[in-house]
Amino acid sequence: MRHYETLFIINPDLTEEDTAAAVEKFSSILTDAGSSMVKTDLWGRRRLAYEVKKFSKGYYVLFEYGALPETVAEMERNFKIDERIIRY
């Protein structure tokens, strides 16, 4: 297993429950594939350096984990599909 860090930004207009559900979804993708979560760091709502998809703020989440490359590719595929994710 390799060590990875993934920072992703969630839509800031979501409720706390929806934001927590998004974080849980991506955390479960990793743990279901046998990855080991080192740290989940919720940075909270912050201003973006530049507008992304017409958003000037976003909810930042940082994952540190050990995983296989196939698991990371699957998580990135889900980032592209999920409309709640602004950037990863």
mmCIF file of C-alpha atoms in Angstrom:
data_model
loop_
_atom_site.group_PDB
_atom_site.id
_atom_site.type_symbol
_atom_site.label_atom_id
_atom_site.label_comp_id
_atom_site.label_asym_id
_atom_site.label_seq_id
_atom_site.Cartn_x
_atom_site.Cartn_y
_atom_site.Cartn_z
ATOM 1 C CA MET A 1 0.000 0.000 0.000
ATOM 2 C CA ARG A 2 1.084 3.533 -0.745
ATOM 3 C CA HIS A 3 0.471 6.658 1.316
ATOM 4 C CA TYR A 4 -1.852 9.245 -0.252
ATOM 5 C CA GLU A 5 -3.287 12.650 0.607
ATOM 6 C CA THR A 6 -6.461 13.817 -1.098
ATOM 7 C CA LEU A 7 -7.891 17.287 -0.659
ATOM 8 C CA PHE A 8 -11.372 17.877 -2.030
ATOM 9 C CA ILE A 9 -13.780 20.787 -1.910
ATOM 10 C CA ILE A 10 -17.509 20.332 -1.315
ATOM 11 C CA ASN A 11 -20.291 22.705 -2.383
ATOM 12 C CA PRO A 12 -20.602 25.321 0.424
ATOM 13 C CA ASP A 13 -24.378 25.677 0.010
ATOM 14 C CA LEU A 14 -25.057 22.178 1.384
ATOM 15 C CA THR A 15 -26.376 21.619 4.886
ATOM 16 C CA GLU A 16 -24.118 20.127 7.565
ATOM 17 C CA GLU A 17 -25.880 16.771 7.190
ATOM 18 C CA ASP A 18 -25.314 16.696 3.422
ATOM 19 C CA THR A 19 -21.666 17.673 3.861
ATOM 20 C CA ALA A 20 -21.152 14.953 6.474
ATOM 21 C CA ALA A 21 -22.859 12.445 4.159
ATOM 22 C CA ALA A 22 -20.469 13.348 1.327
ATOM 23 C CA VAL A 23 -17.424 12.937 3.594
ATOM 24 C CA GLU A 24 -18.775 9.613 4.859
ATOM 25 C CA LYS A 25 -19.413 8.388 1.295
ATOM 26 C CA PHE A 26 -15.813 8.910 0.211
ATOM 27 C CA SER A 27 -14.433 7.600 3.487
ATOM 28 C CA SER A 28 -16.475 4.415 3.073
ATOM 29 C CA ILE A 29 -15.220 3.963 -0.514
ATOM 30 C CA LEU A 30 -11.704 3.799 0.904
ATOM 31 C CA THR A 31 -12.433 1.613 3.914
ATOM 32 C CA ASP A 32 -14.599 -0.829 1.929
ATOM 33 C CA ALA A 33 -11.649 -1.402 -0.411
ATOM 34 C CA GLY A 34 -9.385 -2.279 2.522
ATOM 35 C CA SER A 35 -7.567 1.035 2.811
ATOM 36 C CA SER A 36 -6.334 2.335 6.130
ATOM 37 C CA MET A 37 -7.450 5.861 7.022
ATOM 38 C CA VAL A 38 -4.676 7.762 8.775
ATOM 39 C CA LYS A 39 -6.455 11.079 9.238
ATOM 40 C CA THR A 40 -9.618 12.866 8.154
ATOM 41 C CA ASP A 41 -9.178 16.597 8.572
ATOM 42 C CA LEU A 42 -12.235 18.821 8.129
ATOM 43 C CA TRP A 43 -10.923 22.314 7.367
ATOM 44 C CA GLY A 44 -14.376 23.815 7.118
ATOM 45 C CA ARG A 45 -15.788 26.537 4.894
ATOM 46 C CA ARG A 46 -13.096 28.752 3.379
ATOM 47 C CA ARG A 47 -12.729 31.276 0.609
ATOM 48 C CA LEU A 48 -11.365 29.893 -2.662
ATOM 49 C CA ALA A 49 -8.350 31.508 -4.317
ATOM 50 C CA TYR A 50 -10.396 31.863 -7.509
ATOM 51 C CA GLU A 51 -13.940 31.031 -8.577
ATOM 52 C CA VAL A 52 -14.623 27.385 -9.352
ATOM 53 C CA LYS A 53 -17.969 26.515 -10.961
ATOM 54 C CA LYS A 54 -19.231 29.970 -9.916
ATOM 55 C CA PHE A 55 -18.450 29.344 -6.221
ATOM 56 C CA SER A 56 -16.207 31.718 -4.284
ATOM 57 C CA LYS A 57 -16.251 29.565 -1.108
ATOM 58 C CA GLY A 58 -16.026 25.847 -0.461
ATOM 59 C CA TYR A 59 -15.914 23.249 2.308
ATOM 60 C CA TYR A 60 -12.414 21.732 2.427
ATOM 61 C CA VAL A 61 -11.739 18.122 3.485
ATOM 62 C CA LEU A 62 -8.326 16.415 3.660
ATOM 63 C CA PHE A 63 -7.907 12.621 3.705
ATOM 64 C CA GLU A 64 -4.614 10.911 4.550
ATOM 65 C CA TYR A 65 -4.708 7.179 3.901
ATOM 66 C CA GLY A 66 -2.880 4.108 2.726
ATOM 67 C CA ALA A 67 -4.400 2.495 -0.360
ATOM 68 C CA LEU A 68 -3.794 0.665 -3.593
ATOM 69 C CA PRO A 69 -3.699 2.732 -6.811
ATOM 70 C CA GLU A 70 -6.912 1.073 -8.052
ATOM 71 C CA THR A 71 -8.765 2.330 -4.974
ATOM 72 C CA VAL A 72 -7.580 5.893 -5.586
ATOM 73 C CA ALA A 73 -8.726 5.683 -9.212
ATOM 74 C CA GLU A 74 -12.160 4.509 -8.061
ATOM 75 C CA MET A 75 -12.453 7.383 -5.600
ATOM 76 C CA GLU A 76 -11.465 9.914 -8.284
ATOM 77 C CA ARG A 77 -14.074 8.400 -10.608
ATOM 78 C CA ASN A 78 -16.686 9.003 -7.920
ATOM 79 C CA PHE A 79 -15.446 12.587 -7.440
ATOM 80 C CA LYS A 80 -16.171 13.238 -11.125
ATOM 81 C CA ILE A 81 -19.685 11.794 -10.852
ATOM 82 C CA ASP A 82 -20.761 13.460 -7.586
ATOM 83 C CA GLU A 83 -22.218 16.933 -8.138
ATOM 84 C CA ARG A 84 -21.499 17.964 -4.535
ATOM 85 C CA ILE A 85 -17.735 17.976 -5.235
ATOM 86 C CA ILE A 86 -16.431 21.240 -6.691
ATOM 87 C CA ARG A 87 -12.752 20.298 -7.048
ATOM 88 C CA TYR A 88 -10.412 17.514 -5.949
#
